[in-house]
Tab-separated table of C-alpha atoms in Angstrom:
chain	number	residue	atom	x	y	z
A	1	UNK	CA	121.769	169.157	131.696
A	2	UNK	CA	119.539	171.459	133.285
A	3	UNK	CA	119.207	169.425	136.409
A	4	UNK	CA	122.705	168.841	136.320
A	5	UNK	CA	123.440	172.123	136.597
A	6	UNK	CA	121.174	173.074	139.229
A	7	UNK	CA	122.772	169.984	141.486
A	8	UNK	CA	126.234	171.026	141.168
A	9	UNK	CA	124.992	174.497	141.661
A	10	UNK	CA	123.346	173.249	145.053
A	11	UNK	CA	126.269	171.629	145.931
A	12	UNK	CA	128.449	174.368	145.478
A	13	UNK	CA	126.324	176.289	147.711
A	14	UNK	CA	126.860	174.322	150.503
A	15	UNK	CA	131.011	174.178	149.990
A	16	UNK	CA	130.456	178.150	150.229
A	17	UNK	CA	128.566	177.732	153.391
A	18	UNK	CA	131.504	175.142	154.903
A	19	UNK	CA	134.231	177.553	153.735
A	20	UNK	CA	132.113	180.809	155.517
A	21	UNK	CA	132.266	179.227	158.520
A	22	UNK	CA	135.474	178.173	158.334
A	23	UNK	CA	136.525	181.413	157.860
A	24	UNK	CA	134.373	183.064	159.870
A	25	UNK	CA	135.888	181.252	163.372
A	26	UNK	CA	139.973	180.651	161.537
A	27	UNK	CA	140.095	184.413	162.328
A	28	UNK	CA	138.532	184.727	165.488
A	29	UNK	CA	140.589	185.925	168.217
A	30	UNK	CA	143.454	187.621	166.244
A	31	UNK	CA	143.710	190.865	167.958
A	32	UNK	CA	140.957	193.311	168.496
A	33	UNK	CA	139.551	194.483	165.028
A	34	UNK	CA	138.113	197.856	167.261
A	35	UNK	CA	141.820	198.753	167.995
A	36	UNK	CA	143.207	198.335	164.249
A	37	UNK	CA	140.422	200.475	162.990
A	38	UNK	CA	141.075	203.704	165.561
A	39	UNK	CA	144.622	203.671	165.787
A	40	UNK	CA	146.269	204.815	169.074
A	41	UNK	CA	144.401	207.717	169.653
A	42	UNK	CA	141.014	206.901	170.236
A	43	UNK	CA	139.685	206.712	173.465
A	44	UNK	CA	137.239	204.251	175.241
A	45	UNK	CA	133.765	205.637	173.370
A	46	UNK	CA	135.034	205.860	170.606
A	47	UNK	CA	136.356	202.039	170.434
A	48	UNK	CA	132.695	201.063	172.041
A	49	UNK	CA	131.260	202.443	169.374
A	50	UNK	CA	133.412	200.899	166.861
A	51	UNK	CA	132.537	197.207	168.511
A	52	UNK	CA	129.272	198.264	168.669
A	53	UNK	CA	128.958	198.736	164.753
A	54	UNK	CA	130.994	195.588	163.981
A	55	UNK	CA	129.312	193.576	166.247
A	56	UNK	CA	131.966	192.429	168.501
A	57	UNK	CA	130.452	193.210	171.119
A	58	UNK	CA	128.207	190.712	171.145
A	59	UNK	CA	128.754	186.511	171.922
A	60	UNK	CA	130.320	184.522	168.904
A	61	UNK	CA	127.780	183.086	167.686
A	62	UNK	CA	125.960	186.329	167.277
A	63	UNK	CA	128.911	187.709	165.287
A	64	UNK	CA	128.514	184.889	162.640
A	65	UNK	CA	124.783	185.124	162.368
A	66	UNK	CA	125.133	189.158	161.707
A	67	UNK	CA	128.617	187.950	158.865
A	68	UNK	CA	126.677	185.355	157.203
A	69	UNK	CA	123.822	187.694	156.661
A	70	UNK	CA	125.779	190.450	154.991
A	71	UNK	CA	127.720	188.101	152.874
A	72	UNK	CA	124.616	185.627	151.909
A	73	UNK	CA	122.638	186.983	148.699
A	74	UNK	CA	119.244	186.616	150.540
A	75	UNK	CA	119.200	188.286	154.172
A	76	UNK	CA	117.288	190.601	156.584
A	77	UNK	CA	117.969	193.931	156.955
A	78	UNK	CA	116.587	197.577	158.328
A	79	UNK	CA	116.540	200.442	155.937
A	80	UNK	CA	119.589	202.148	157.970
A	81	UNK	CA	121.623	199.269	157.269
A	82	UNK	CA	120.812	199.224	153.504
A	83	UNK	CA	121.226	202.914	153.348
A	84	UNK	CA	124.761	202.445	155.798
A	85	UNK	CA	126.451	199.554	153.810
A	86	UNK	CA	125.258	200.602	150.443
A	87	UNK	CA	123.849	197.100	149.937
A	88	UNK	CA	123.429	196.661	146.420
A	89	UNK	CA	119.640	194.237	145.267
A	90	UNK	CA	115.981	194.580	145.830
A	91	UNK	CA	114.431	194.872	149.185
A	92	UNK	CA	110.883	194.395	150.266
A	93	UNK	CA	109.014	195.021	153.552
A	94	UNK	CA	108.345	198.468	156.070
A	95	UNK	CA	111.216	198.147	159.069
A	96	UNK	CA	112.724	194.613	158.413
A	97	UNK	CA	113.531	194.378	154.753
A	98	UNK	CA	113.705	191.092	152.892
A	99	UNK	CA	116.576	191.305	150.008
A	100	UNK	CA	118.388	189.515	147.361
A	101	UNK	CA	121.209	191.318	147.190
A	102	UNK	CA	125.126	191.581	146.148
A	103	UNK	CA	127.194	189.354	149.049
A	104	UNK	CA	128.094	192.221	151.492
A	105	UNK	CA	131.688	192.002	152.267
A	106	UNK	CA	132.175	194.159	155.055
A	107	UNK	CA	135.252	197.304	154.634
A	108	UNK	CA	139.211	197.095	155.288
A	109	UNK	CA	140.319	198.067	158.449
A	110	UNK	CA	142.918	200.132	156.563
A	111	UNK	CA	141.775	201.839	153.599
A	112	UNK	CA	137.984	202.060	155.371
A	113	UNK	CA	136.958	201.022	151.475
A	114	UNK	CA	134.665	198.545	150.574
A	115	UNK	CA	136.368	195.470	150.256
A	116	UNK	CA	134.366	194.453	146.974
A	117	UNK	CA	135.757	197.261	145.232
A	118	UNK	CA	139.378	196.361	146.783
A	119	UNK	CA	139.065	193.020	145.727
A	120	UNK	CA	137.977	193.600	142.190
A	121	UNK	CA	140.296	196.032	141.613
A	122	UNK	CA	143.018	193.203	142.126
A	123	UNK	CA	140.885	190.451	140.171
A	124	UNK	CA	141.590	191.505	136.523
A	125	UNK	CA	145.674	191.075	137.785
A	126	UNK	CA	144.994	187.688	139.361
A	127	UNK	CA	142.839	186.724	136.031
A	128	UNK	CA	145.416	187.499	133.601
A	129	UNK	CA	147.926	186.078	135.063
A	130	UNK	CA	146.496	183.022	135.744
A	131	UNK	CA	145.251	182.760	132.240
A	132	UNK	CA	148.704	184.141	130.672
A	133	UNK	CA	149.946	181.361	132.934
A	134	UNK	CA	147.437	178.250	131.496
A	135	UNK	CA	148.130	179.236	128.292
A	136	UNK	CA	151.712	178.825	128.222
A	137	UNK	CA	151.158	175.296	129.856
A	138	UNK	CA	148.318	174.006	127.526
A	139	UNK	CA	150.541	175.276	124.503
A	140	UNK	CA	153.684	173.953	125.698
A	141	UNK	CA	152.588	170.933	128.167
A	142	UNK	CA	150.117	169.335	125.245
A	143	UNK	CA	151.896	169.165	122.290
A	144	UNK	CA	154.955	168.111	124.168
A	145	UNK	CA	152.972	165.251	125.777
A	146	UNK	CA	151.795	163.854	122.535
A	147	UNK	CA	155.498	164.249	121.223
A	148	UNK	CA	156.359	162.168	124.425
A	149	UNK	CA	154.174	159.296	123.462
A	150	UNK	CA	154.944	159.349	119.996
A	151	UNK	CA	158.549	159.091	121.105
A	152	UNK	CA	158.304	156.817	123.435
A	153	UNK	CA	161.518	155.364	125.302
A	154	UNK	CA	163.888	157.779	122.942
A	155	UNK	CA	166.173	160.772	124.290
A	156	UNK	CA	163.380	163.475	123.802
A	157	UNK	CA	161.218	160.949	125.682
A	158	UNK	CA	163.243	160.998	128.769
A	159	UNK	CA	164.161	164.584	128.749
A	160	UNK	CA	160.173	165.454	128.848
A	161	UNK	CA	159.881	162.933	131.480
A	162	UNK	CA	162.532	164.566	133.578
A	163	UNK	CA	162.128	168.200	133.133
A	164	UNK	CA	158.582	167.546	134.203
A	165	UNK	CA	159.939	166.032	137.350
A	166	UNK	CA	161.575	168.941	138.112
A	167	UNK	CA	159.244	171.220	137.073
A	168	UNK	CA	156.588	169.636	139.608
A	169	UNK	CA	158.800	169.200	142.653
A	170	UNK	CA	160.555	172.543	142.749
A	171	UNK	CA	158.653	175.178	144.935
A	172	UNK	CA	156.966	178.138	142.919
A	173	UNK	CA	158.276	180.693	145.016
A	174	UNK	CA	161.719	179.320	144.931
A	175	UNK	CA	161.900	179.364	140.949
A	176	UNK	CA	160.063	182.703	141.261
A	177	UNK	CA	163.069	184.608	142.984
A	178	UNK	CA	165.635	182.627	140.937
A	179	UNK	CA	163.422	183.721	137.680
A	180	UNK	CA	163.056	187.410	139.368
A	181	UNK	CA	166.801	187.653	139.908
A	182	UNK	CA	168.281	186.409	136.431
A	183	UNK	CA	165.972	187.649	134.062
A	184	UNK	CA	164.432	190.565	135.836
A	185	UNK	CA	168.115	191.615	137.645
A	186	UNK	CA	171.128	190.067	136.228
A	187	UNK	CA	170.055	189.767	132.281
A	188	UNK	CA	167.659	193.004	132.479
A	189	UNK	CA	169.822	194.825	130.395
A	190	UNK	CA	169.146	192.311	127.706
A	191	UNK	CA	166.005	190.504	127.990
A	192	UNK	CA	163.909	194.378	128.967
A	193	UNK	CA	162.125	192.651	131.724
A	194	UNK	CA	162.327	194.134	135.332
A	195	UNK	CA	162.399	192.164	138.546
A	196	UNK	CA	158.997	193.467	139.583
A	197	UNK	CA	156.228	195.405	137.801
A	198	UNK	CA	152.246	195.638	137.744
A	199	UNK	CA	149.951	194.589	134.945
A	200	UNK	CA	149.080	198.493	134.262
A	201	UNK	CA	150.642	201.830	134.085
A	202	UNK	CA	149.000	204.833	135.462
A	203	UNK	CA	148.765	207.996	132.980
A	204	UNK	CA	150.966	211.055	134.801
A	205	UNK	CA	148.421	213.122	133.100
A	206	UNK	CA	145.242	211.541	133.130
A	207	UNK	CA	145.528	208.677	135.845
A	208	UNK	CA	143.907	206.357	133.408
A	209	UNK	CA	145.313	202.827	133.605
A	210	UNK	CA	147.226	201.350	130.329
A	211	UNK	CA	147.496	197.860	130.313
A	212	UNK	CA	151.152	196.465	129.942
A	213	UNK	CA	152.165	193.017	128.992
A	214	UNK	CA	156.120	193.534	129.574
A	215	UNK	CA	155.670	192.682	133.348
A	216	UNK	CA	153.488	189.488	132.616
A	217	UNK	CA	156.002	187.762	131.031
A	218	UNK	CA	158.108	186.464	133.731
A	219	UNK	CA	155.250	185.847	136.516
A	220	UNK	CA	153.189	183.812	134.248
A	221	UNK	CA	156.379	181.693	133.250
A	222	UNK	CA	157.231	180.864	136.679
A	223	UNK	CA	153.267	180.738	137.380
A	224	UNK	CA	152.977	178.414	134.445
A	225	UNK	CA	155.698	175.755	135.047
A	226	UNK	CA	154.455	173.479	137.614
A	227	UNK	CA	150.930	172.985	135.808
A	228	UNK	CA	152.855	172.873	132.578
A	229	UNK	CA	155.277	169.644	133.614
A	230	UNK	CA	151.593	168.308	135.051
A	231	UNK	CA	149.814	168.613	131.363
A	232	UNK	CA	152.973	167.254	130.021
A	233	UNK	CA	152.995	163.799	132.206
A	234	UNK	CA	148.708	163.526	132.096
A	235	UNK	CA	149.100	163.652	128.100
A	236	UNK	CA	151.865	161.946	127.747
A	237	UNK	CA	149.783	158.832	129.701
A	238	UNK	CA	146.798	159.120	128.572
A	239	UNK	CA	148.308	159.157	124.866
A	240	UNK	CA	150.202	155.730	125.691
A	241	UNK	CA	146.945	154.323	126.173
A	242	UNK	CA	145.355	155.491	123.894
A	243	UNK	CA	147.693	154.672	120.648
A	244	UNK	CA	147.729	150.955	122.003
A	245	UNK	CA	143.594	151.136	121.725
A	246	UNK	CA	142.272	148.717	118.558
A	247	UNK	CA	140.374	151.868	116.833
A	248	UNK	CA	143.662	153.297	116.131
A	249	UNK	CA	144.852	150.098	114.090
A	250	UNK	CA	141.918	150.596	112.510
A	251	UNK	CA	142.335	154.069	111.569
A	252	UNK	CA	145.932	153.211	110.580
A	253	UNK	CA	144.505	150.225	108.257
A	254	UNK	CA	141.985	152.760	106.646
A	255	UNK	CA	144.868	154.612	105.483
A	256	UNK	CA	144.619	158.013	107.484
A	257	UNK	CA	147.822	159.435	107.802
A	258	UNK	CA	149.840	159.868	110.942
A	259	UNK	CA	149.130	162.921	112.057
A	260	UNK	CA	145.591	162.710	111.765
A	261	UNK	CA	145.141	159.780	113.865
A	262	UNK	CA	147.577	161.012	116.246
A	263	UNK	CA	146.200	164.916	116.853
A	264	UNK	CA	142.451	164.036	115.769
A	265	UNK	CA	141.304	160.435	117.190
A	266	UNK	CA	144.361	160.200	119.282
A	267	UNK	CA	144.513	163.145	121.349
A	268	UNK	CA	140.685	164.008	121.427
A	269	UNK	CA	140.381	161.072	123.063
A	270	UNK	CA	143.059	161.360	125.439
A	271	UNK	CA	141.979	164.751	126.930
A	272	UNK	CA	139.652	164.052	129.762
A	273	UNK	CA	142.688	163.847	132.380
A	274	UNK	CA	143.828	166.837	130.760
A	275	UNK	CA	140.877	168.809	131.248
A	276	UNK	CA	140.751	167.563	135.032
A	277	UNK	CA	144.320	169.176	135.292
A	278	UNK	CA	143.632	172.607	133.421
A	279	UNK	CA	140.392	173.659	135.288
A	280	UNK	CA	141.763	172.165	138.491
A	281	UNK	CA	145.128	173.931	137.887
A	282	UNK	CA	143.209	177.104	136.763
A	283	UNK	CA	141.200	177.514	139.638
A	284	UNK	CA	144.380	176.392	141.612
A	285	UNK	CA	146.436	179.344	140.018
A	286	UNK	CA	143.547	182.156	140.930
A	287	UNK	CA	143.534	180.794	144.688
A	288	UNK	CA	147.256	180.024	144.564
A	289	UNK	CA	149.511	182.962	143.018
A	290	UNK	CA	150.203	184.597	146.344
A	291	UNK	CA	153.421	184.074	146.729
A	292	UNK	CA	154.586	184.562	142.983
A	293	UNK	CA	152.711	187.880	142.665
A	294	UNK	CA	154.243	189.278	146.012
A	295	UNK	CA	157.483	188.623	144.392
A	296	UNK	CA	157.105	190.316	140.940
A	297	UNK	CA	155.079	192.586	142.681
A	298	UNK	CA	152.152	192.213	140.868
A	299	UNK	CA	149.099	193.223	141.811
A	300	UNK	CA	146.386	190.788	141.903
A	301	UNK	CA	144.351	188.958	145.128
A	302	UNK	CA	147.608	187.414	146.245
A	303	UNK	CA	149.585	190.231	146.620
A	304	UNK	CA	146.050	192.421	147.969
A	305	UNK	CA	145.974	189.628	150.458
A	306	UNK	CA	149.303	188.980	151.940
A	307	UNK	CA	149.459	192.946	152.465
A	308	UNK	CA	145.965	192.523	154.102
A	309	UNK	CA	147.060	189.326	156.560
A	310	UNK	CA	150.505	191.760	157.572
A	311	UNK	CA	148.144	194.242	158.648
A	312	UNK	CA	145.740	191.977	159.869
A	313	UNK	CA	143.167	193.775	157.727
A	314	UNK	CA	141.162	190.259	158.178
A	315	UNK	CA	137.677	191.283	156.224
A	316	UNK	CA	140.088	191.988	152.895
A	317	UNK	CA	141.314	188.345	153.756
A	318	UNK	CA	137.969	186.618	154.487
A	319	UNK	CA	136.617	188.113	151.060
A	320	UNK	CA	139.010	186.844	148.787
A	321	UNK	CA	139.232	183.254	150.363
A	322	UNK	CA	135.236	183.785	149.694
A	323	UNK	CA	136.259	184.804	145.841
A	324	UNK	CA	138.680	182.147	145.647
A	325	UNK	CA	136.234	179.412	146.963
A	326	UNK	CA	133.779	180.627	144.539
A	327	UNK	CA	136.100	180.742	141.368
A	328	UNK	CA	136.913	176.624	142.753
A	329	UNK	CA	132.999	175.849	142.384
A	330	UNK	CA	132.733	177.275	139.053
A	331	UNK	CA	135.845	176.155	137.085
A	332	UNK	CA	134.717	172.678	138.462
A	333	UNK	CA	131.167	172.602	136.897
A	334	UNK	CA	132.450	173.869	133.883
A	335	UNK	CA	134.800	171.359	133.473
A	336	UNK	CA	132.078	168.616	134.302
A	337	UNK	CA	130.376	169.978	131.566
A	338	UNK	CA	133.468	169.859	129.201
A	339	UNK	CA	134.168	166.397	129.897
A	340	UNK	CA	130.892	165.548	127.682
A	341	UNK	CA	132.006	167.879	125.200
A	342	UNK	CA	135.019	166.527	125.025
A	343	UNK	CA	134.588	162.459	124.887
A	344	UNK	CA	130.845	161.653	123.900
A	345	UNK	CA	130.533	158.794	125.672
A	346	UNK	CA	130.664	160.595	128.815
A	347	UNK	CA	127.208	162.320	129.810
A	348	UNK	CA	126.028	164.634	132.744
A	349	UNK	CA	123.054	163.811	134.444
């Protein structure tokens, strides 16, 4: 398991690497970062100095040595820099310091902040709502699956079949506005919900935050449907094959009653696909929810970084592709480990 781990781990590594310097050169060239950072008033010292300090004025390759050793946990640095970027691990050596350390992300050209704290502030929105949004489709998309099979070729059969066809092809952001104007617009008088809203309230008095579920609801619906109508096909398959195996005659012959073969050998056994959907779709809906939270206006990495790409605050973006990439590499080795969990006949090595 251990060594298991450690190669996935490894391997992970490297996809983090790939995706840096992907990155890294996807935003080279889009207008002059020195310029965005001084505004219009700044005159030619002041924007040398800037280029200076974000290294753009040296050669290309240059630049992405200097990025990938503030964003790698083990770099080089000088004791200025550490004390300048407030880098965050333990340091050894006089003038050049060795560190491991907290991936550096650079600051916003905007708010001048650092963007780890800009981009965790968003996280906990992105999390919830991708988890609100999972839920509803494992609680919905499984048991309606099974019901499927179990149903096979009758009416309820064929309407699962085809509201799952609709649910995958339509375009999130397409059912998001429709969502957004019904039942946050037309119907808000009745169903409470409004057609945008964040996942906390701020305290007039206090400015602490107060977390509110009332603005979740429709966001993690329309988040929710297209991995829901995904669960629902994946179980509905894997339970056809499943129920036609010979160990479920033979549970039926034993005498266990429907239900338990059905939800307990039936199902358990039928879950691997289904587990490659939820922790794909997962990591999917923490990488993918831009659009849907810039519509409810819910704020989460999505909606931090479409704002960042308008104002082509490009270190916000680069960070939370880096977040994204990362959440990818984890979901995936978890659900590798699941799978043996899960079905005992399959084991990581």
């Amino acid at each position: 398991m251990l060594k298991f781990i450690a190669r996935k781990l490894l391997q992970g590594l490297l996809v983090l690497v790939g995706v840096t310097i992907l990155v890294f050169f996807l935003f080279q060239g889009f207008g002059d970062p020195s310029r965005l950072i001084m505004g219009q008033s700044g005159d030619a010292s002041t924007q040398a100095a800037i280029r200076k300090e974000l290294y753009i004025d040296q050669p290309t390759w240059k630049q992405f040595i200097f990025y990938l050793n503030d964003v790698s946990p083990l770099s080089i640095h000088t004791s200025e820099e550490i004390q300048k970027k407030n880098l965050k691990g333990v340091f050894i050596g006089s003038d050049k310091k060795v560190g491991l350390k907290f991936p550096y992300l650079r600051t916003s050209y905007q708010t001048k902040k650092h963007e780890t704290s800009v981009l965790m502030q968003a996280l906990p929105g992105t999390l919830i709502l991708a988890i609100a949004a999972m839920f509803i489709a494992i609680l919905i998309g499984i048991p309606l699956g099974v019901l499927s099979a179990v149903k096979h070729n009758t009416w309820l059969d064929t309407t699962a079949v085809f509201s799952s066809i609709i649910g995958i092809s339509a375009p999130s952001f397409f059912i998001g506005i429709i969502i957004a104007y019904i039942f946050g617009f037309v119907l808000s008088d009745w169903t409470g919900l409004h057609i945008t809203g964040n996942w906390y309230e701020l305290d007039i008095n206090t400015g602490e935050k107060r977390l509110t579920l009332q603005n979740l609801i429709l966001p993690a619906i329309t988040l929710g449907i297209r991995p829901l109508a995904i669960i629902t096909q994946l179980t509905r398959s894997a339970m056809l094959d499943v129920l036609d195996q010979d160990y479920i005659r033979t549970a039926y012959a034993k005498g266990l009653s429907k239900n338990r073969v059905i939800w307990k050998h039936g199902l358990r056994n039928a879950l691997n696909p289904v587990i490659t959907a939820v922790t794909g779709w997962f990591a999917e809906l923490l990488a993918g929810a831009f659009f849907i939270e810039y519509i409810f206006g819910w704020q989460g990495l999505g909606k931090v970084t479409v704002d960042a790409l308008e104002k082509l605050d490009f270190p916000v973006v680069m960070g939370s592709v880096l977040i994204s990439a990362s959440f990818f590499i984890l979901i995936n080795i978890i659900a590798d480990i699941l799978y043996g969990v899960v079905d005992p006949r399959v084991r990581v090595q």
